[in-house]
Each structure stands twice: as C-alpha cells, then as structure tokens.
Tab-separated table of C-alpha atoms in Angstrom:
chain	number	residue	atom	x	y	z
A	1	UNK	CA	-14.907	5.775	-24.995
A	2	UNK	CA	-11.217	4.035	-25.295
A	3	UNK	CA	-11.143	0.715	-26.851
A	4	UNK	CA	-9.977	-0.583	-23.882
A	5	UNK	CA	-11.101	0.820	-20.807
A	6	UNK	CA	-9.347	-0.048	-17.766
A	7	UNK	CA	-10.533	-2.161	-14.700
A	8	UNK	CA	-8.976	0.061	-11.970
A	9	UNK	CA	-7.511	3.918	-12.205
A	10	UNK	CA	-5.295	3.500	-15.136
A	11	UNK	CA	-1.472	2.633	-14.905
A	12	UNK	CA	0.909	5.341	-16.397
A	13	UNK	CA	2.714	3.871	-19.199
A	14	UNK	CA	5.311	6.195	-19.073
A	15	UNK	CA	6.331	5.560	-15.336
A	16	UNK	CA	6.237	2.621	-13.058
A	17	UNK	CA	3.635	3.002	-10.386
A	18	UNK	CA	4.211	3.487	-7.133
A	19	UNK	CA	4.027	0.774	-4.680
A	20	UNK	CA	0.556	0.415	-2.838
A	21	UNK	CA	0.186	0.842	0.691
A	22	UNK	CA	-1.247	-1.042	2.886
A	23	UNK	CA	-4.397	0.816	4.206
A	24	UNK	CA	-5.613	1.465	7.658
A	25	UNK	CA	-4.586	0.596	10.823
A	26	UNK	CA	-2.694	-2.798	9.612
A	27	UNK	CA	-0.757	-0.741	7.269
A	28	UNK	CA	0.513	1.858	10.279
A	29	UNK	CA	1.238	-0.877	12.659
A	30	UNK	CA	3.318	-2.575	10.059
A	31	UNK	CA	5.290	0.142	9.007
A	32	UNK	CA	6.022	0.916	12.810
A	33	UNK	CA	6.934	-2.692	13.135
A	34	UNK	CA	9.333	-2.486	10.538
A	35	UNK	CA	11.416	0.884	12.543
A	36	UNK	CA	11.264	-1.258	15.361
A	37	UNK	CA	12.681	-4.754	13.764
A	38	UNK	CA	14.958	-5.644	10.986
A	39	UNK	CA	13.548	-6.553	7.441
A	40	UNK	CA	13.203	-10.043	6.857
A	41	UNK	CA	14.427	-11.166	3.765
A	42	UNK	CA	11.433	-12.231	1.296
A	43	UNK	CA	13.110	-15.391	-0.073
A	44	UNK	CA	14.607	-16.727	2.692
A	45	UNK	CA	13.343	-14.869	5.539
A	46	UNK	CA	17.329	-13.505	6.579
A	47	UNK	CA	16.969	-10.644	9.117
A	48	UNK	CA	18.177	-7.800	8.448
A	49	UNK	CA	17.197	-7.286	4.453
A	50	UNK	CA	13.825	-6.983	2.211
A	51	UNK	CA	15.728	-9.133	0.068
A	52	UNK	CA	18.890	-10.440	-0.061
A	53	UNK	CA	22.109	-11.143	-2.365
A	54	UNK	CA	21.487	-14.996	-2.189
A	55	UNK	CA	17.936	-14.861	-3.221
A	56	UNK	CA	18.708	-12.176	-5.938
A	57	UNK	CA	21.630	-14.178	-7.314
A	58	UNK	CA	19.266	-17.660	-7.278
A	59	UNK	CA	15.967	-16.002	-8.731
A	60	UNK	CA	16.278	-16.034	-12.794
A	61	UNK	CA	19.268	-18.250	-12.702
A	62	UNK	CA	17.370	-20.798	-13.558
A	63	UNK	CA	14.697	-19.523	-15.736
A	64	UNK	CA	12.056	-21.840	-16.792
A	65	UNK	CA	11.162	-22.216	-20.705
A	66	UNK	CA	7.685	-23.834	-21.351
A	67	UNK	CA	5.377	-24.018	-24.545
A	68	UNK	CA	1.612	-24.137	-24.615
A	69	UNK	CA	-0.047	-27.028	-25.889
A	70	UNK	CA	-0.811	-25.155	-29.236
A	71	UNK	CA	3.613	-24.245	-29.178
A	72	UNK	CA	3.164	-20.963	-28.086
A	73	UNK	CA	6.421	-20.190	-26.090
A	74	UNK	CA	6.241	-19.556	-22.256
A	75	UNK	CA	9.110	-17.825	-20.255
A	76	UNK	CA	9.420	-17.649	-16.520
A	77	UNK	CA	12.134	-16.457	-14.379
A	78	UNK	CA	12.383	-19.063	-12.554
A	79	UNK	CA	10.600	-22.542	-11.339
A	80	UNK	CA	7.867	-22.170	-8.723
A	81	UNK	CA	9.751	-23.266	-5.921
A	82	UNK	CA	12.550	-21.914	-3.753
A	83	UNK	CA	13.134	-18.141	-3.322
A	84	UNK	CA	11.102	-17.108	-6.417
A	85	UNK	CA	7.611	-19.015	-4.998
A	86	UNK	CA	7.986	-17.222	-1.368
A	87	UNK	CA	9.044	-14.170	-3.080
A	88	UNK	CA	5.519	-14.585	-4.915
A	89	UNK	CA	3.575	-15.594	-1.724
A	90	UNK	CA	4.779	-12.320	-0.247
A	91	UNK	CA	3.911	-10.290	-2.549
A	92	UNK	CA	1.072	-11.743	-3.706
A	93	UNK	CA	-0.633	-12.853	-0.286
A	94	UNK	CA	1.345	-10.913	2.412
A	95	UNK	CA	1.148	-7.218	0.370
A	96	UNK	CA	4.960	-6.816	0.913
A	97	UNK	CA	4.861	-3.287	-1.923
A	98	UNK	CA	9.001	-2.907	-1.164
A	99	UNK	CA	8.917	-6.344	-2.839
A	100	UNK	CA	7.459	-5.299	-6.105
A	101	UNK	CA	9.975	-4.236	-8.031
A	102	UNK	CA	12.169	-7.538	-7.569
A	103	UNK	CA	8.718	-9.164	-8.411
A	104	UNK	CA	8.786	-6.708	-12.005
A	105	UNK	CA	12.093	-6.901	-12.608
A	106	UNK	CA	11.848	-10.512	-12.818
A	107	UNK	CA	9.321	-10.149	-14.661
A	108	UNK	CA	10.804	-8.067	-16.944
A	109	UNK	CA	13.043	-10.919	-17.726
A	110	UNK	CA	10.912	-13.429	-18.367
A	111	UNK	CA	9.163	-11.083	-20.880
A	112	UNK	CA	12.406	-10.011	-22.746
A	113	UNK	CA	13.404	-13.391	-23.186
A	114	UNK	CA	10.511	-14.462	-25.426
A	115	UNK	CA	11.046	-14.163	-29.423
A	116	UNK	CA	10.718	-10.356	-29.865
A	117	UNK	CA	9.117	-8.508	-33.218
A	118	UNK	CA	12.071	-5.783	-33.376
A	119	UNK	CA	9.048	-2.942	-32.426
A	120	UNK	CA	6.590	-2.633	-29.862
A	121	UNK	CA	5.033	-4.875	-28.079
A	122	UNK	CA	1.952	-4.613	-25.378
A	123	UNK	CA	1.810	-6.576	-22.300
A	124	UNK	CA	-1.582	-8.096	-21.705
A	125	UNK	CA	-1.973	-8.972	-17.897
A	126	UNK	CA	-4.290	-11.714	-17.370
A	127	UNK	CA	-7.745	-9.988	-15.779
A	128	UNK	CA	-8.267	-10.087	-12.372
A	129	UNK	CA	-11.418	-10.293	-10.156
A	130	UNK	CA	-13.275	-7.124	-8.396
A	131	UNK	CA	-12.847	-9.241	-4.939
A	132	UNK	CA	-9.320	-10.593	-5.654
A	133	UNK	CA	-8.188	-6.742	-6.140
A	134	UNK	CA	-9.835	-5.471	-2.916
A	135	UNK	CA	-8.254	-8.124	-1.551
A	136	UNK	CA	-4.942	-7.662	-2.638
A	137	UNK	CA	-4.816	-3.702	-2.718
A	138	UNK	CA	-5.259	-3.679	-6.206
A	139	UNK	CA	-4.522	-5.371	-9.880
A	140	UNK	CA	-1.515	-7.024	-8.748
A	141	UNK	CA	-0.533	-8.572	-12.355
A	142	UNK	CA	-1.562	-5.031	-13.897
A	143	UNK	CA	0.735	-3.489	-11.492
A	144	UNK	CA	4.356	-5.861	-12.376
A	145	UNK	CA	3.256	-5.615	-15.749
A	146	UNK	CA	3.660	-1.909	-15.784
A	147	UNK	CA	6.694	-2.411	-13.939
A	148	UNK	CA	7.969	-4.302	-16.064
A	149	UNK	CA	7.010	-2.387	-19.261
A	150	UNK	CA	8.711	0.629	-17.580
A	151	UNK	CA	12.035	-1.401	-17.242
A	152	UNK	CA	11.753	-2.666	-20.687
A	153	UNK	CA	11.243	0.791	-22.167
A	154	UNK	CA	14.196	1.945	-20.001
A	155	UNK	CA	16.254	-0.421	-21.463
A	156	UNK	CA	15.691	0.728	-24.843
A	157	UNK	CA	12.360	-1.744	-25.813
A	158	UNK	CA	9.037	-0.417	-26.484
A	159	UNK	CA	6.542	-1.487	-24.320
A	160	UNK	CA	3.265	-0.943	-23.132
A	161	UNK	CA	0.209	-2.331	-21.459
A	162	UNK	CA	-3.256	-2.646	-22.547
A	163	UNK	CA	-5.804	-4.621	-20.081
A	164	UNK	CA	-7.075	-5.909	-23.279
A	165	UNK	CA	-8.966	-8.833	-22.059
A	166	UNK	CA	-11.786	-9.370	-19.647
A	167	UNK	CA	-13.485	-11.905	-17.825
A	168	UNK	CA	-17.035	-12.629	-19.638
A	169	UNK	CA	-18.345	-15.437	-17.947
A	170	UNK	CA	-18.223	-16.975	-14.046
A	171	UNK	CA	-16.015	-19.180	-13.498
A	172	UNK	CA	-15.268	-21.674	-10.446
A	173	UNK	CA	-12.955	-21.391	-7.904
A	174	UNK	CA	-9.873	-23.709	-9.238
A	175	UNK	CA	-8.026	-24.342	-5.907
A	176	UNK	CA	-8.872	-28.252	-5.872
A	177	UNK	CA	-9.867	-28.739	-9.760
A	178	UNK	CA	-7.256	-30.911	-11.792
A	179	UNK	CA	-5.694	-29.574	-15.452
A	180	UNK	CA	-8.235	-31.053	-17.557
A	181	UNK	CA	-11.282	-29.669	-14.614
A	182	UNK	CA	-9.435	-26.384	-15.234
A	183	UNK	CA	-9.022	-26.219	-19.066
A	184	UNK	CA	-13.004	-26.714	-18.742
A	185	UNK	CA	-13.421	-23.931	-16.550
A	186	UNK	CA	-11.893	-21.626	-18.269
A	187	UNK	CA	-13.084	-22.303	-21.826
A	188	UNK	CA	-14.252	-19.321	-23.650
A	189	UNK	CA	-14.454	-17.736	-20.028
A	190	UNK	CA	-11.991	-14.969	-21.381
A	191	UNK	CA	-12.210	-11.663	-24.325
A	192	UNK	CA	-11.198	-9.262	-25.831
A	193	UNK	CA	-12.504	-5.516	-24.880
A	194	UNK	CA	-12.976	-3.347	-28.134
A	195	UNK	CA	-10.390	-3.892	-31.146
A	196	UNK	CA	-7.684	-6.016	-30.784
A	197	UNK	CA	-4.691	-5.126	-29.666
A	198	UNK	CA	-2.691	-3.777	-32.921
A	199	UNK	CA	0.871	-4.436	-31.888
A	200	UNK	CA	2.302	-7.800	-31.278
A	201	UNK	CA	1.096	-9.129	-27.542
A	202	UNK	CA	2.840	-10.764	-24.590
A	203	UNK	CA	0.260	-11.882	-22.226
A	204	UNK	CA	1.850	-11.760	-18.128
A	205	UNK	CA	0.537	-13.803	-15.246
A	206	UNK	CA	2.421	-14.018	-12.047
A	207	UNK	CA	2.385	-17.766	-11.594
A	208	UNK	CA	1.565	-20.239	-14.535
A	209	UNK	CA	0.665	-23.853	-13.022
A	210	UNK	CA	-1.494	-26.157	-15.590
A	211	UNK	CA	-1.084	-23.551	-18.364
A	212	UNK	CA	-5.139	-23.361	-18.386
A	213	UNK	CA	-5.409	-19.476	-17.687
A	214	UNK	CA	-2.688	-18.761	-20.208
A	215	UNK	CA	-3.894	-21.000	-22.925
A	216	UNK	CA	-7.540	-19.471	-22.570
A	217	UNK	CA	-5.978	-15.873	-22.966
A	218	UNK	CA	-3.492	-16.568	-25.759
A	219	UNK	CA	-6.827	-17.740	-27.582
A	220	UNK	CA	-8.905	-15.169	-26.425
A	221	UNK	CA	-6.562	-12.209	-28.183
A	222	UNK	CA	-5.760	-14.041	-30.918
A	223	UNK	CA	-9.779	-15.051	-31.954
A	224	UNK	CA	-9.690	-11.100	-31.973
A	225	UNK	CA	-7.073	-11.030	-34.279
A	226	UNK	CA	-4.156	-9.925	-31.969
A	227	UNK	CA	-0.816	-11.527	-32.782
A	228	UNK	CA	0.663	-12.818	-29.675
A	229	UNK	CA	4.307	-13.597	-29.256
A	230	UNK	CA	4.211	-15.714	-25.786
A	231	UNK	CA	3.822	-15.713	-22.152
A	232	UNK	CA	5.667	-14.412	-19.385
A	233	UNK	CA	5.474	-14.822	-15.595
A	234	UNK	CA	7.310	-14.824	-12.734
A	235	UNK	CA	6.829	-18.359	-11.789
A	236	UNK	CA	5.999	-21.260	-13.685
A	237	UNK	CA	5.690	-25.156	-12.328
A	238	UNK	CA	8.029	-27.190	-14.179
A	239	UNK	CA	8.000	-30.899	-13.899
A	240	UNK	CA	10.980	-31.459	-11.677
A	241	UNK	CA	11.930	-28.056	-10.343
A	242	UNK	CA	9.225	-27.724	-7.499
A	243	UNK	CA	5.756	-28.817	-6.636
A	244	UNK	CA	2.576	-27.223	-8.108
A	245	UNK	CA	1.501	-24.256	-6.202
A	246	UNK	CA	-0.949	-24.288	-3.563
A	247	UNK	CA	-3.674	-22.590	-2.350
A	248	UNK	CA	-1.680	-19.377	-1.847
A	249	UNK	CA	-0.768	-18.875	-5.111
A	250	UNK	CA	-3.790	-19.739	-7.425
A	251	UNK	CA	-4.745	-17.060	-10.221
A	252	UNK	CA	-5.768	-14.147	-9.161
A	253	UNK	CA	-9.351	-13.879	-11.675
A	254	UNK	CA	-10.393	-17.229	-10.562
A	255	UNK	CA	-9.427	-17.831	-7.136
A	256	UNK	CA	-12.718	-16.852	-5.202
A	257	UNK	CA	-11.062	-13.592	-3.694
C-alpha cells in the first residue's frame, strides 16, 4: 500500500489535469449556452471573455503576505475581495473548469513566493470532504494544486503533491462560528496518512479566512515530523483589503457539502 493513498483517482504529477466537466444534462445545456452567448468574464462579468485583461492585470498585483500565529509565513495572490474573490466563487461554487488554470496559476504564485529550500518541495492541499467533492465535481484544492505544481515544475522548480493529510475526526459546519469557535473546531481534527512527507511542505487552500484550517494543518504535518515552509492560497482576508468571505466560500473539508 503507498504511504499516502489518495482520496480520489490520483492526480498525475507529471501533467496538469484536465479540467472537469460538468456532468449530465446541466453540463450539455451549458456548453450549448455558451455557442449561443458570449463568455462572461469571471471577475467582472464583461461579455465577451472567460476572463479578461483588467481582471488578469488586477489579480496578484496586490498579493497578500500573512503569518500564522506560530510565524509561519502565508502567501496569497491577492486579498479576498474584488476580481480574485468572484474569480474563486466561480470556480469554486459555479464549476466554471475554463477558469481553472487562472485559479492555478495564481496559485502558483502565491506558492513560489514563500521562502523556498533550493530542492523540492510537495504541495499539501488541505483535505476535502466526500460530500464537498461530489458536490463540486471533485477535489477542487487537489486539482489547483496540481496545477500549480505542473507550472512550477515548468518553470524550472520541483514540485509535487502528496494528499498527505486527512480528516480524522467530525467536525462542524463553520459558516456562522467565530475565529476562536473555529480554532476549537478544528483542533487535532487533522493528520498525517503514513510517513511524513520527506521533502520540505507547502500546504495550499483556496481561500484562507481566520487562519484556523491552515494553522491545524501546518501542525498536523509537522507533529509528523514534516518540515513545512508556509502556506499558499489564492485568496486570503486581510484586514483592510475586503470583507471576510461568506457563505460561498467557506473551506471545502468543513463546510457541510
């Protein structure tokens, strides 16, 4: 048995994945909607485009720089609000797949920004839940995470992923708990599957709000023994630079599905 055996069909971590489709009838009528009608942009909803050359030019020109309570260093491409939360909300909540990639390659950013170890590194997504990836066609934070690896590697960086943690306890749907109800939550409600992870670790969320979830896996891989070099997303909320997220954008392990 591998020391880390996946939680879906494994990801290739030689190649990026290819987008998911939509299944079923919703998936046909949408494509057929979309030779019928323009794109709209995902950002800024501008006909005409998936995504335009405003939103691309705003998202990671502001990327966010945060540090866990313990210092650990976080890196976002951007703040949770503007372009970079609806690009999020579509990918995340609409299943927008042509949006991927700008999700990854964001993410890619946020991840080579973080102190490097000058070798390879493994990108840890943050598990999610059996409901939350029916619901969502799949692992999305898995999937930008290989993504992103394949863009790093591209670019001349090691990288790979290992779903190196899992989910070992219930926890309660966080939508209206607070940071400290959170940080309770999730408390030893995260481990590490088989050995730990023997190259230096980035763990990746897609949105980072209280920094509960990514304080609980930073300690989960590191009570293992994993050395772990930071935490990348593609959103973060920074005091400031947009509002918390809401309902819509909650983690995708502990969000009830």
């Amino acid at each position: 048995m591998p020391p880390h055996p996946p939680l879906d069909p494994p990801l290739d971590p030689l190649a990026a994945p290819a987008p998911l489709a939509a299944p079923g009838p919703p998936g046909v009528l949408r494509a057929a909607a979309d030779l019928l009608w323009p794109a709209t942009c995902g950002g800024c909803a501008r006909p005409g485009t998936s995504w335009c050359g405003a939103c691309a030019r705003a998202l990671g020109a502001r990327p966010a720089r945060l540090e866990l309570a313990d210092g650990t260093p976080v890196r976002a491409a951007a703040a949770h609000a503007g372009p970079a939360r609806e690009l999020l909300l579509e990918v995340k909540e609409r299943r927008r797949a042509e949006l991927r990639p700008v999700a990854a390659a964001a993410l890619a950013g946020a991840v080579a920004a973080l102190p490097g170890p000058g070798g390879p590194v493994l990108l840890v997504p943050v598990p999610s839940r059996r409901a939350s990836r029916r619901a969502r066609g799949g692992d999305l934070v898995a999937d930008l995470a290989a993504r992103a690896a394949a863009r790093e590697r591209a670019a001349g960086r090691p990288t790979a992923v290992v779903r190196a943690l899992r989910v070992r306890r219930a926890v309660t749907d966080q939508t209206l708990l607070g940071a400290r109800q959170r940080r309770a939550n999730l408390d030893g409600a995260l481990a590490v599957r088989g050995p730990a992870p023997q190259a230096p670790c980035v763990v990746v969320d897609d949105v980072v709000t209280t920094t509960a979830t990514a304080a609980e896996a930073v300690r989960a891989l590191r009570a293992a023994g994993a050395v772990v070099l930071g935490v990348a997303c593609l959103t973060a909320s920074v005091p400031g630079r947009g509002a918390a997220p809401g309902p819509a954008a909650r983690h995708a392990w502990a969000d009830g599905g």
